[in-house]
Every structure is written in C-alpha cells, then in structure tokens.
mmCIF file of C-alpha atoms in Angstrom:
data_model
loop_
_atom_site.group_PDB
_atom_site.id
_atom_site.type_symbol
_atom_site.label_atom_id
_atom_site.label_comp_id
_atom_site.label_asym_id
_atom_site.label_seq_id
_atom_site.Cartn_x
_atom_site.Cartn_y
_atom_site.Cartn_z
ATOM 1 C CA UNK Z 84 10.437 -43.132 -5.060
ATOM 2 C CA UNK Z 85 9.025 -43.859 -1.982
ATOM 3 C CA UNK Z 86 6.527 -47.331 -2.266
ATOM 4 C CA UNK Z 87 5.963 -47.899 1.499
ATOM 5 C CA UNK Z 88 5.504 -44.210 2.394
ATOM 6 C CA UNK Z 89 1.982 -42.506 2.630
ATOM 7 C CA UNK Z 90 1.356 -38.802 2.570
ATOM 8 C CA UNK Z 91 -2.114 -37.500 3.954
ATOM 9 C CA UNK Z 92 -3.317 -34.129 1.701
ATOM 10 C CA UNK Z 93 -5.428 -31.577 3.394
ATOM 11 C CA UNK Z 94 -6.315 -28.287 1.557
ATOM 12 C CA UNK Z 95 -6.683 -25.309 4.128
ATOM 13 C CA UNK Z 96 -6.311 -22.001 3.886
ATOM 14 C CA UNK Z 97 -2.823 -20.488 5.599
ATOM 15 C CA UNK Z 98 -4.428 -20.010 9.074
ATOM 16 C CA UNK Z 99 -5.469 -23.217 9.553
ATOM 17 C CA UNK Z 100 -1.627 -24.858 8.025
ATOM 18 C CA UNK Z 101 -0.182 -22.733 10.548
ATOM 19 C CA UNK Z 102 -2.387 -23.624 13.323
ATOM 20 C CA UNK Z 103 -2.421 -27.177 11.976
ATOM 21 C CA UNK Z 104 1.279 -27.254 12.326
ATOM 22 C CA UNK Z 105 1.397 -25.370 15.861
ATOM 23 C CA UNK Z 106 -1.003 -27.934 17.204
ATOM 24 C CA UNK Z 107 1.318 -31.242 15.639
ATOM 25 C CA UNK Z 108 -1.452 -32.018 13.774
ATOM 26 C CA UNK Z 109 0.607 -31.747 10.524
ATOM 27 C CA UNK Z 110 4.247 -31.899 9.744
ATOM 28 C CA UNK Z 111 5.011 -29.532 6.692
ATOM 29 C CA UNK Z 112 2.593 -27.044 5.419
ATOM 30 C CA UNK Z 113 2.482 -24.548 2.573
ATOM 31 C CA UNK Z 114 1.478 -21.266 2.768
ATOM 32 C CA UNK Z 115 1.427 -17.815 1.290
ATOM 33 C CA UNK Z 116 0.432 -15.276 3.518
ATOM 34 C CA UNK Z 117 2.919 -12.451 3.765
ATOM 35 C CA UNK Z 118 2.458 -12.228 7.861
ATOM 36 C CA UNK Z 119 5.901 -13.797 9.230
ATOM 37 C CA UNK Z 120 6.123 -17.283 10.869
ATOM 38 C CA UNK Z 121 8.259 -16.478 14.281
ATOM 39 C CA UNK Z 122 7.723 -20.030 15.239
ATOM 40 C CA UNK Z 123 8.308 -21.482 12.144
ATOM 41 C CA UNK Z 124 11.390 -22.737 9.658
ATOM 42 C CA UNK Z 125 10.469 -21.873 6.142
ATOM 43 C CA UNK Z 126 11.318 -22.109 2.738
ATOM 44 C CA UNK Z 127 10.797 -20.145 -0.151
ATOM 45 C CA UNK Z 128 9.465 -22.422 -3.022
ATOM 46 C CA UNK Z 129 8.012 -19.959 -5.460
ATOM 47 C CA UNK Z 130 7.091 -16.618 -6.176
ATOM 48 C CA UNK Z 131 3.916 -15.658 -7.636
ATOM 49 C CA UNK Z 132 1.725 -12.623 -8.718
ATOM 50 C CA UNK Z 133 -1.884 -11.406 -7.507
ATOM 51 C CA UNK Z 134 -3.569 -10.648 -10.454
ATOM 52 C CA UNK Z 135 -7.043 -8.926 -11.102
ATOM 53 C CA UNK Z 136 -9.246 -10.776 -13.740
ATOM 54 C CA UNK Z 137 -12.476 -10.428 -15.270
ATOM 55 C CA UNK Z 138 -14.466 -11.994 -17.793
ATOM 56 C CA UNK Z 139 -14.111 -10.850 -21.116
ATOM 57 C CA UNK Z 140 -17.847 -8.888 -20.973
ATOM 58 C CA UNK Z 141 -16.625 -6.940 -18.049
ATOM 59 C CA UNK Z 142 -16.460 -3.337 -18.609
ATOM 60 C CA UNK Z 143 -13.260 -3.420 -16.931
ATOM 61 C CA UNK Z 144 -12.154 -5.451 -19.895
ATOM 62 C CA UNK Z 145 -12.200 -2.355 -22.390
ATOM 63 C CA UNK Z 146 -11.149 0.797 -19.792
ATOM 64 C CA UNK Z 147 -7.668 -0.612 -18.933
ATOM 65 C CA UNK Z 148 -5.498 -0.072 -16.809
ATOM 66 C CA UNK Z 149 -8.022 0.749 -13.713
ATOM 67 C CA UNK Z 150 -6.696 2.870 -10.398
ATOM 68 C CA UNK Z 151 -6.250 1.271 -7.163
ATOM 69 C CA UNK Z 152 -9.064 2.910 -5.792
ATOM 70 C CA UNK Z 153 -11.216 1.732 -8.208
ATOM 71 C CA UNK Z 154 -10.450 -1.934 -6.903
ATOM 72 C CA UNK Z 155 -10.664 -1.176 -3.459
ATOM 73 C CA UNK Z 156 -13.908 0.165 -3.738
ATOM 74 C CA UNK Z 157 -15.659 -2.264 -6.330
ATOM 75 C CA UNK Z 158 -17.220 -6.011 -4.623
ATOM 76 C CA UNK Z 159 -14.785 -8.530 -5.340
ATOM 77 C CA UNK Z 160 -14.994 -12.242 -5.882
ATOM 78 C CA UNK Z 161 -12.791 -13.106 -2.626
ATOM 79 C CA UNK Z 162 -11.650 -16.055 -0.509
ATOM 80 C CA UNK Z 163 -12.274 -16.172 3.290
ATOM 81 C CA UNK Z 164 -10.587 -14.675 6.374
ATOM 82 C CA UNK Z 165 -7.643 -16.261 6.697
ATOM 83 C CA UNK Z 166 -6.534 -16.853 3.375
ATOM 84 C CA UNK Z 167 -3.210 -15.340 2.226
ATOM 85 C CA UNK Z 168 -4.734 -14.594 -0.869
ATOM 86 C CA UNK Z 169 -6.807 -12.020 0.877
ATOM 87 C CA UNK Z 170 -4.133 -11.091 3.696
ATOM 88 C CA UNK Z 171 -1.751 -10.254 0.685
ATOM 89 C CA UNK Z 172 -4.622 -8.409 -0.957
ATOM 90 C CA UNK Z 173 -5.311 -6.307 1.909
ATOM 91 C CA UNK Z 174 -1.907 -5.439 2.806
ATOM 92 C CA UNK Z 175 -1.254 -4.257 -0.815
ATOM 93 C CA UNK Z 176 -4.168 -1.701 -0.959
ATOM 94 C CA UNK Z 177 -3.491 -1.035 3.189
ATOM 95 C CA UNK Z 178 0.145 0.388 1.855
ATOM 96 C CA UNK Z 179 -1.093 2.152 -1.366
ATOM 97 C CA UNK Z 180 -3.462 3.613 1.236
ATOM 98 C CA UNK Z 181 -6.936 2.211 1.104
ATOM 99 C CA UNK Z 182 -8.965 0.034 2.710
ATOM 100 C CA UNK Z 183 -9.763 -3.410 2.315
ATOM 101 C CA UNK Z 184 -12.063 -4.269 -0.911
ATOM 102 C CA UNK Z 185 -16.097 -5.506 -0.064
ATOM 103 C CA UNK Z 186 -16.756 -8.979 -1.319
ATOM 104 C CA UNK Z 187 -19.465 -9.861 -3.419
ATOM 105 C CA UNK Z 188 -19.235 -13.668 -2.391
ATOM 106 C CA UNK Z 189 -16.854 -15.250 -0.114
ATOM 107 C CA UNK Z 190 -14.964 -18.417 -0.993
ATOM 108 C CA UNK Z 191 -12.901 -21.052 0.739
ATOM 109 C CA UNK Z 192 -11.139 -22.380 -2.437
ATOM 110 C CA UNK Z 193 -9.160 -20.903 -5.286
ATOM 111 C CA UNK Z 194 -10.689 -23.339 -7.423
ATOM 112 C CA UNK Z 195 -14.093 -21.675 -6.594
ATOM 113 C CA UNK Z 196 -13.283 -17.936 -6.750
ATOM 114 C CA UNK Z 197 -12.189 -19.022 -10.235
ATOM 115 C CA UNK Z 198 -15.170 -20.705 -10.960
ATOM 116 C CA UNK Z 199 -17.382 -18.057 -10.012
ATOM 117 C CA UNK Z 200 -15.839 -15.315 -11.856
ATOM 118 C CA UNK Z 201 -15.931 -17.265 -14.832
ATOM 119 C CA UNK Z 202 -19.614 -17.736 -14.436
ATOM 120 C CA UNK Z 203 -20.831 -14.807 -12.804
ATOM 121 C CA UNK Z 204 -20.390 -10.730 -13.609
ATOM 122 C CA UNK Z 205 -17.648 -9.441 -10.502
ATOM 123 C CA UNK Z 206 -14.066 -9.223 -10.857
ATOM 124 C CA UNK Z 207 -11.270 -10.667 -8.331
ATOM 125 C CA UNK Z 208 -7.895 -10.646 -6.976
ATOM 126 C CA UNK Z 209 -6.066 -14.254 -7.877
ATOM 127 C CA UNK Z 210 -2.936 -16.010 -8.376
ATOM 128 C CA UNK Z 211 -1.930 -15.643 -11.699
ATOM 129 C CA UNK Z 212 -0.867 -19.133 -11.737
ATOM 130 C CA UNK Z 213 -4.229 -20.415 -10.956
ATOM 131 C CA UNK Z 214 -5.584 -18.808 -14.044
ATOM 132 C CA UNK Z 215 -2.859 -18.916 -16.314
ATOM 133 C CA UNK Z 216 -4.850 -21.436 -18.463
ATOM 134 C CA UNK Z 217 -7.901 -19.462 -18.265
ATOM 135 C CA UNK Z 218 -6.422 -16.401 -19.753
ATOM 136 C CA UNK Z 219 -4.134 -18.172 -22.371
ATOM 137 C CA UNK Z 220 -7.523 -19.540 -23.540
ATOM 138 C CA UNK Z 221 -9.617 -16.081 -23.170
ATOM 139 C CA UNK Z 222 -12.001 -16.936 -20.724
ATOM 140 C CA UNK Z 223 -10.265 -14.651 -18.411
ATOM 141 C CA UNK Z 224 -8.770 -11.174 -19.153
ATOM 142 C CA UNK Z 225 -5.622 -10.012 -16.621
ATOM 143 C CA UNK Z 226 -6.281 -6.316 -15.645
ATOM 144 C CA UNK Z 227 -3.889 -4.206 -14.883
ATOM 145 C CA UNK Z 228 -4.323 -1.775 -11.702
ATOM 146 C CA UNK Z 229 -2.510 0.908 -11.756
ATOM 147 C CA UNK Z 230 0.892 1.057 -9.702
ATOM 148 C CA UNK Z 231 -0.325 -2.147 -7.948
ATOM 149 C CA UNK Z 232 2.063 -5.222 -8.268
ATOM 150 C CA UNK Z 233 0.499 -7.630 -5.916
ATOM 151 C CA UNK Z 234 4.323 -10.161 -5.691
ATOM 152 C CA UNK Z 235 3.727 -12.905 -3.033
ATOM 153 C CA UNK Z 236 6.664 -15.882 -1.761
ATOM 154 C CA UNK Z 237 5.175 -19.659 -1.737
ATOM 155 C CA UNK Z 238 6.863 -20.723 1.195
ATOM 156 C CA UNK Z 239 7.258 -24.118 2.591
ATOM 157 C CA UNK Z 240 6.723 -24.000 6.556
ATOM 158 C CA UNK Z 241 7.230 -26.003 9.726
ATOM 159 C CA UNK Z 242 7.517 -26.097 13.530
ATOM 160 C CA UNK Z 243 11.119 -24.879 14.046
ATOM 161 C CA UNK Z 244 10.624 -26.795 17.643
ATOM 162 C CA UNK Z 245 10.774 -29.973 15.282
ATOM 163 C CA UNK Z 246 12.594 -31.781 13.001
ATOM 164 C CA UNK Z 247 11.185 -33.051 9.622
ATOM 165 C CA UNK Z 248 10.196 -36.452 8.924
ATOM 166 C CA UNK Z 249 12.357 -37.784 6.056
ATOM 167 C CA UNK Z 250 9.545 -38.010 3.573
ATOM 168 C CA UNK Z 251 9.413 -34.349 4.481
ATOM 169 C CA UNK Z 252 12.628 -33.594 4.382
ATOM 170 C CA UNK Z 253 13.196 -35.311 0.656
ATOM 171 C CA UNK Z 254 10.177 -33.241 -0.905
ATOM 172 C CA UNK Z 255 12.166 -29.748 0.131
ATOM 173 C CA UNK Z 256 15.118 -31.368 -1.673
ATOM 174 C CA UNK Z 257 13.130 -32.416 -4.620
ATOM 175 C CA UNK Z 258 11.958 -28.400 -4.313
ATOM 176 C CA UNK Z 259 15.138 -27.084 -4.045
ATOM 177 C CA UNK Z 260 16.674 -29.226 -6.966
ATOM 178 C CA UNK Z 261 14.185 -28.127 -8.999
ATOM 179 C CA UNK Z 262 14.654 -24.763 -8.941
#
C-alpha cells in the first residue's frame, strides 16, 4: 500500500530498540520488556505468555507440573542481558521470591534459544507464540510451573519528544484495526 516507501528491519533485543530510539537512530521500535518507557509513547499491540518447554525426553516432560523453585534453580536455555524475555523472566521469579535462573547457554535470538532446546537436553523460558508450532507438532512439550503465569504486553514504542513518520504512523493503525 505503500510502493515508494522503504522500511529498514533491524532485530535487537529491547535495550538496544530503546536506546536505538533514544539516540534517533530508529523511529518506532517494538519491545517487550515489562520495565516502563518514561520517555517513550507506547502502544499495546499484543499480549503474550512466557512459557517453559522441554523436549519431549526431558524428565520434566513426565513429573508435571514442576515448582517455581525448581525453575529457578535448574540451567536454562536463556537469551542475553537485555532481552525482555529474560527481564520478564526475572521479575516473575524476583516476585514469587527467588532469584534469577543460571543459564546453560546464552542466546541473542529467540529463533536460537528455540533451536537449541530442540536439539540439546536443557529446558527454557519462551514466548509461547514462538513455539506454538513446535508444540502443536510435539517437538516441544509446554510445562507448567506451578503458580507461575509468566503474562507479558507487546508494546509498540517511540520517542514521545517526536512525532511519527507517516509510514509509522499507518502501521499502528493497521495494528489497531486489526485488533
């Protein structure tokens, strides 16, 4: 709908949107880290779940549903410092009152924390629409922890300071229509 328009993609974790955006180096990021966005307009574009998965073989796979502790305390699968993934991780065990989990392997993509669980022995912490597929299929089994509902907000963000381009602008309304 828009032939003489070009948008420029660039995957980061939500640290680097928001510093992206604070330093005009983008104009509209996404983002879904629960810390708030003081300098920031935002938008709410989705609502997802953190969900613990392992591979069918996992032991976790036939002792369900596992405590928090038990997560907190077992090497996860995780993505790096500075992801919301992991910020919303942490502050969901922080308030049932542990600390944060260990990682096994550190990764800077969902794409690859997916990947490695399905080819490797740990469990993680993921968006459950990253591995809706996965599951469906059975390559993945959804665990349930105990009292732990990990709910996150997708949220559209951008320098309140600034106005939207209209390319911008149109993709919140095509956002907005559609839900």
């Amino acid at each position: 709908t828009h032939p003489g328009d070009t948008v420029a993609l660039d995957v980061a974790n939500s640290s680097e949107v928001l510093d992206k955006l604070e330093r005009g180096q983008a104009d509209l990021g996404f983002i879904e880290t629960p810390l708030p966005t003081p300098s920031m307009s935002e938008l709410v574009i989705a609502h997802d779940q953190l969900v613990a998965v392992v591979r069918p073989d996992h032991p976790w796979n036939r002792r369900r549903p596992i405590e928090p502790e038990e997560l907190a305390t077992t090497r996860l699968v995780m993505r790096e410092e500075g992801s919301g993934t992991r910020a919303t991780l942490e502050s969901a065990l922080r308030e049932a009152g542990f600390g944060p989990p260990e990682s096994v392997l550190e990764l800077g993509s969902t794409s690859a924390v997916r990947t490695a669980v399905l080819s490797g022995s740990s469990p993680t912490v993921i968006s459950r629409l990253a591995v809706a597929a996965e599951i469906e299929r059975g390559q993945l089994i959804e665990v349930d922890i105990a009292g732990l509902d990990i709910q996150r907000r997708l949220r559209a963000v951008w320098p309140e300071r600034k106005g939207l381009p209209k390319l911008a602008e149109a993709l919140l309304r095509d956002f907005e229509a559609a839900r």
